[in-house]
CSV table of C-alpha atoms in Angstrom, one decimal:
chain,number,residue,atom,x,y,z
A,1,ASP,CA,-19.6,-6.7,22.1
A,2,ALA,CA,-20.4,-8.4,19.3
A,3,GLY,CA,-17.5,-7.8,16.8
A,4,VAL,CA,-17.2,-8.1,13.3
A,5,ILE,CA,-18.7,-11.4,12.0
A,6,GLN,CA,-18.1,-13.1,8.3
A,7,SER,CA,-20.0,-16.0,7.0
A,8,PRO,CA,-19.3,-18.7,5.8
A,9,ARG,CA,-16.0,-19.5,8.0
A,10,HIS,CA,-15.4,-22.0,4.9
A,11,GLU,CA,-16.5,-22.3,1.6
A,12,VAL,CA,-15.1,-24.7,-1.0
A,13,THR,CA,-16.9,-24.8,-4.3
A,14,GLU,CA,-15.7,-25.9,-8.1
A,15,MET,CA,-14.8,-23.1,-10.5
A,16,GLY,CA,-17.7,-21.5,-12.3
A,17,GLN,CA,-19.6,-21.2,-9.8
A,18,GLU,CA,-20.8,-18.2,-8.0
A,19,VAL,CA,-19.5,-17.1,-4.6
A,20,THR,CA,-21.1,-14.9,-2.1
A,21,LEU,CA,-19.1,-13.8,1.2
A,22,ARG,CA,-21.2,-11.9,3.5
A,23,CYS,CA,-20.5,-9.4,6.8
A,24,LYS,CA,-21.9,-7.7,9.3
A,25,PRO,CA,-19.9,-4.9,10.7
A,26,ILE,CA,-19.6,-3.5,14.3
A,27,SER,CA,-22.8,-1.3,14.9
A,28,GLY,CA,-21.6,2.7,14.9
A,29,HIS,CA,-18.7,1.9,12.6
A,30,ASN,CA,-19.1,4.4,9.6
A,31,SER,CA,-16.3,2.1,7.1
A,32,LEU,CA,-15.9,-1.3,5.7
A,33,PHE,CA,-13.3,-2.7,4.2
A,34,TRP,CA,-12.2,-6.4,2.1
A,35,TYR,CA,-9.3,-7.5,2.4
A,36,ARG,CA,-8.0,-10.9,0.2
A,37,GLN,CA,-4.9,-12.9,2.1
A,38,THR,CA,-2.9,-15.3,0.3
A,39,MET,CA,0.8,-16.3,1.1
A,40,MET,CA,2.3,-14.4,-2.0
A,41,ARG,CA,0.7,-11.5,-2.4
A,42,GLY,CA,0.3,-11.0,1.7
A,43,LEU,CA,-3.1,-8.8,2.7
A,44,GLU,CA,-4.3,-6.6,-0.4
A,45,LEU,CA,-7.2,-4.0,0.1
A,46,LEU,CA,-10.0,-5.0,-2.5
A,47,ILE,CA,-12.4,-2.2,-1.7
A,48,TYR,CA,-13.6,0.1,1.2
A,49,PHE,CA,-17.2,2.1,1.8
A,50,ASN,CA,-17.9,5.1,3.9
A,51,ASN,CA,-21.4,5.2,4.9
A,52,ASN,CA,-22.3,2.6,2.6
A,53,VAL,CA,-20.6,4.4,-0.4
A,54,PRO,CA,-17.1,2.3,-2.3
A,55,ILE,CA,-14.9,5.3,-2.1
A,56,ASP,CA,-12.1,2.7,-3.6
A,57,ASP,CA,-12.5,-0.4,-5.4
A,58,SER,CA,-9.0,-0.4,-7.4
A,59,GLY,CA,-7.9,-3.6,-5.5
A,60,MET,CA,-10.4,-5.4,-7.0
A,61,PRO,CA,-9.0,-7.7,-9.3
A,62,GLU,CA,-10.9,-7.8,-12.1
A,63,ASP,CA,-15.0,-7.8,-13.2
A,64,ARG,CA,-15.6,-11.2,-11.7
A,65,PHE,CA,-15.4,-9.1,-8.1
A,66,SER,CA,-18.1,-7.1,-6.8
A,67,ALA,CA,-19.1,-5.8,-3.6
A,68,LYS,CA,-22.0,-4.0,-2.5
A,69,MET,CA,-23.1,-2.5,0.9
A,70,PRO,CA,-26.8,-2.1,0.7
A,71,ASN,CA,-27.7,-1.1,4.3
A,72,ALA,CA,-25.2,0.1,7.6
A,73,SER,CA,-25.4,-3.3,9.1
A,74,PHE,CA,-24.5,-5.6,5.9
A,75,SER,CA,-21.9,-5.9,3.1
A,76,THR,CA,-21.4,-8.6,0.5
A,77,LEU,CA,-18.4,-9.5,-1.7
A,78,LYS,CA,-19.4,-11.5,-4.8
A,79,ILE,CA,-17.0,-13.5,-7.2
A,80,GLN,CA,-19.1,-14.6,-10.5
A,81,PRO,CA,-17.9,-16.8,-12.2
A,82,SER,CA,-14.8,-18.2,-9.6
A,83,GLU,CA,-11.6,-19.5,-10.5
A,84,PRO,CA,-9.1,-21.3,-8.4
A,85,ARG,CA,-6.3,-18.4,-8.1
A,86,ASP,CA,-9.2,-16.7,-6.0
A,87,SER,CA,-8.7,-19.3,-3.7
A,88,ALA,CA,-7.4,-17.3,-0.1
A,89,VAL,CA,-8.8,-15.8,3.4
A,90,TYR,CA,-11.1,-13.1,2.4
A,91,PHE,CA,-11.2,-10.8,5.4
A,92,CYS,CA,-14.2,-8.1,6.2
A,93,ALA,CA,-13.3,-5.3,8.7
A,94,SER,CA,-15.2,-2.1,10.3
A,95,SER,CA,-13.9,1.1,11.6
A,96,LEU,CA,-15.3,4.7,12.3
A,97,LEU,CA,-14.8,6.9,9.4
A,98,ALA,CA,-11.7,6.0,7.5
A,99,ASP,CA,-9.3,7.7,5.1
A,100,SER,CA,-6.0,6.8,3.9
A,101,THR,CA,-4.5,8.7,6.9
A,102,SER,CA,-7.1,7.5,9.9
A,103,ASN,CA,-5.8,7.5,12.9
A,104,GLN,CA,-9.1,4.7,13.6
A,105,PRO,CA,-8.1,1.2,14.0
A,106,GLN,CA,-9.6,-1.3,12.2
A,107,HIS,CA,-11.3,-3.9,13.3
A,108,PHE,CA,-11.8,-7.5,11.7
A,109,GLY,CA,-13.9,-10.7,11.2
A,110,ASP,CA,-12.1,-14.3,11.8
A,111,GLY,CA,-12.1,-14.2,7.7
A,112,THR,CA,-13.5,-16.7,4.9
A,113,ARG,CA,-11.3,-19.7,3.7
A,114,LEU,CA,-12.3,-19.8,0.1
A,115,SER,CA,-11.5,-22.4,-1.9
A,116,ILE,CA,-12.2,-22.8,-5.4
A,117,LEU,CA,-11.4,-26.7,-7.1
B,1,GLY,CA,3.5,7.0,-2.0
B,2,ASN,CA,2.1,5.2,1.0
B,3,SER,CA,3.5,1.8,1.9
B,4,VAL,CA,4.9,0.0,5.0
B,5,THR,CA,7.6,-2.3,4.5
B,6,GLN,CA,8.6,-4.8,7.5
B,7,MET,CA,11.5,-7.5,8.2
B,8,GLU,CA,11.2,-10.9,6.3
B,9,GLY,CA,10.3,-13.5,8.6
B,10,PRO,CA,10.4,-16.1,10.1
B,11,VAL,CA,12.0,-14.9,13.2
B,12,THR,CA,11.9,-17.6,15.9
B,13,LEU,CA,13.4,-17.3,19.6
B,14,SER,CA,13.7,-18.9,22.7
B,15,GLU,CA,10.9,-18.0,25.4
B,16,GLU,CA,11.9,-14.8,27.5
B,17,ALA,CA,14.5,-13.8,24.6
B,18,PHE,CA,14.0,-9.9,23.4
B,19,LEU,CA,12.1,-9.1,20.6
B,20,THR,CA,12.4,-6.7,17.9
B,21,ILE,CA,10.3,-6.9,14.5
B,22,ASN,CA,11.5,-3.7,12.1
B,23,CYS,CA,8.9,-1.6,10.7
B,24,THR,CA,9.4,1.6,8.1
B,25,TYR,CA,6.8,3.6,6.1
B,26,THR,CA,6.0,6.2,3.7
B,27,ALA,CA,3.2,8.3,4.0
B,28,THR,CA,1.7,11.4,2.8
B,29,GLY,CA,1.1,13.7,6.3
B,30,TYR,CA,1.9,12.2,9.5
B,31,PRO,CA,-0.8,9.3,9.6
B,32,SER,CA,-1.3,7.2,13.2
B,33,LEU,CA,0.8,3.8,12.8
B,34,PHE,CA,-0.4,0.7,14.5
B,35,TRP,CA,0.6,-2.8,15.4
B,36,TYR,CA,-2.1,-5.3,14.6
B,37,VAL,CA,-1.5,-9.4,15.5
B,38,GLN,CA,-3.0,-12.5,13.5
B,39,TYR,CA,-3.4,-15.5,15.8
B,40,PRO,CA,-4.1,-18.8,13.4
B,41,GLY,CA,-7.7,-19.4,11.9
B,42,GLU,CA,-8.2,-15.5,13.5
B,43,GLY,CA,-8.8,-12.4,11.7
B,44,LEU,CA,-5.6,-9.5,12.5
B,45,GLN,CA,-6.2,-7.5,16.2
B,46,LEU,CA,-5.1,-4.3,17.2
B,47,LEU,CA,-1.9,-4.9,19.6
B,48,LEU,CA,-1.3,-0.9,19.8
B,49,LYS,CA,-1.2,2.1,18.3
B,50,ALA,CA,0.6,5.4,18.2
B,51,THR,CA,-1.3,8.9,16.8
B,52,LYS,CA,1.8,11.4,16.4
B,53,ALA,CA,5.5,12.1,16.5
B,54,ASP,CA,7.8,10.3,19.5
B,55,ASP,CA,4.2,8.7,21.0
B,56,LYS,CA,4.6,5.0,21.9
B,57,GLY,CA,2.0,3.1,21.8
B,58,SER,CA,2.4,-0.1,24.5
B,59,ASN,CA,0.2,-3.2,25.2
B,60,LYS,CA,1.1,-6.9,26.7
B,61,GLY,CA,4.4,-6.0,27.1
B,62,PHE,CA,4.7,-4.8,23.7
B,63,GLU,CA,6.1,-1.4,22.7
B,64,ALA,CA,6.8,0.9,19.5
B,65,THR,CA,7.7,3.7,19.0
B,66,TYR,CA,6.5,6.7,16.6
B,67,ARG,CA,9.8,8.0,15.1
B,68,LYS,CA,9.2,10.7,12.4
B,69,GLU,CA,12.9,11.4,11.9
B,70,THR,CA,13.3,7.7,10.8
B,71,THR,CA,10.3,7.2,9.5
B,72,SER,CA,9.9,3.6,11.6
B,73,PHE,CA,7.8,2.4,14.2
B,74,HIS,CA,9.9,-0.9,15.1
B,75,LEU,CA,7.8,-3.1,17.6
B,76,GLU,CA,10.1,-4.6,20.9
B,77,LYS,CA,9.2,-6.8,23.7
B,78,GLY,CA,11.7,-7.6,26.7
B,79,SER,CA,10.9,-11.3,27.1
B,80,VAL,CA,8.9,-13.2,25.1
B,81,GLN,CA,6.2,-16.0,25.5
B,82,VAL,CA,5.7,-19.2,23.7
B,83,SER,CA,2.1,-17.6,23.5
B,84,ASP,CA,3.3,-14.4,21.7
B,85,SER,CA,3.8,-16.7,18.5
B,86,ALA,CA,2.3,-14.9,15.8
B,87,VAL,CA,2.0,-13.1,12.8
B,88,TYR,CA,2.7,-9.8,13.3
B,89,PHE,CA,1.7,-6.8,10.6
B,90,CYS,CA,2.8,-2.9,10.9
B,91,ALA,CA,0.4,-0.7,9.0
B,92,HIS,CA,-1.0,2.7,8.5
B,93,GLY,CA,-4.1,3.9,7.8
B,94,PHE,CA,-5.1,0.9,5.4
B,95,TYR,CA,-1.6,0.2,4.0
B,96,PHE,CA,-0.4,-2.9,5.7
B,97,GLY,CA,3.0,-4.4,5.8
B,98,SER,CA,3.3,-8.4,4.5
B,99,GLY,CA,3.9,-9.6,8.3
B,100,THR,CA,6.4,-11.3,10.1
B,101,LYS,CA,5.9,-14.7,11.9
B,102,LEU,CA,7.4,-15.1,15.4
B,103,ASN,CA,8.2,-18.5,16.6
B,104,VAL,CA,9.1,-18.5,20.3
B,105,LYS,CA,10.4,-21.9,21.5
B,106,PRO,CA,9.5,-23.3,24.8
């Protein structure tokens, strides 16, 4: 079975550039999550979608970050302009329909390791 | 509010030692509880889950019991192996603990 697929696996770019991270969730999953993982802050939920609709984006750090889910099989997380402090591993995860008390486990991709120079 | 607190790492054990990683939570209602494991360079994988009070989740020799009275979900394994070295996350819904790194030495 195909799991959650993220691309690219690694991205190195200079500050000020636009960065686009991509995610393909597991087919049939209705919920999609974007997380950021750093040593200092651990795993942070940035935003999640149910049925392609953003439900909670309170974790998005600032206006430089945006996320879209144009259809059930694709989502993007965009950073524009990028800054060195955005360097982190970004994970996408999907699950059957979720809320904060959901009993549905999340399935994670292998992440995108982003380095902003 | 909702949160998950787990013990600070790293935890270093010798092979075949007993493992406990503590986890407590705060939640509105009675959510399902999860343990995830993350190996280097990979995403988190579900290790086990429990959906209601007194349920015991188990997988690959790991166990955790949903304790409503102490709001805890401690992870245990009777005899760890070098291959268990990883970072372990306790979670409910999309609230995750900070992760506990386990190092098992041969």
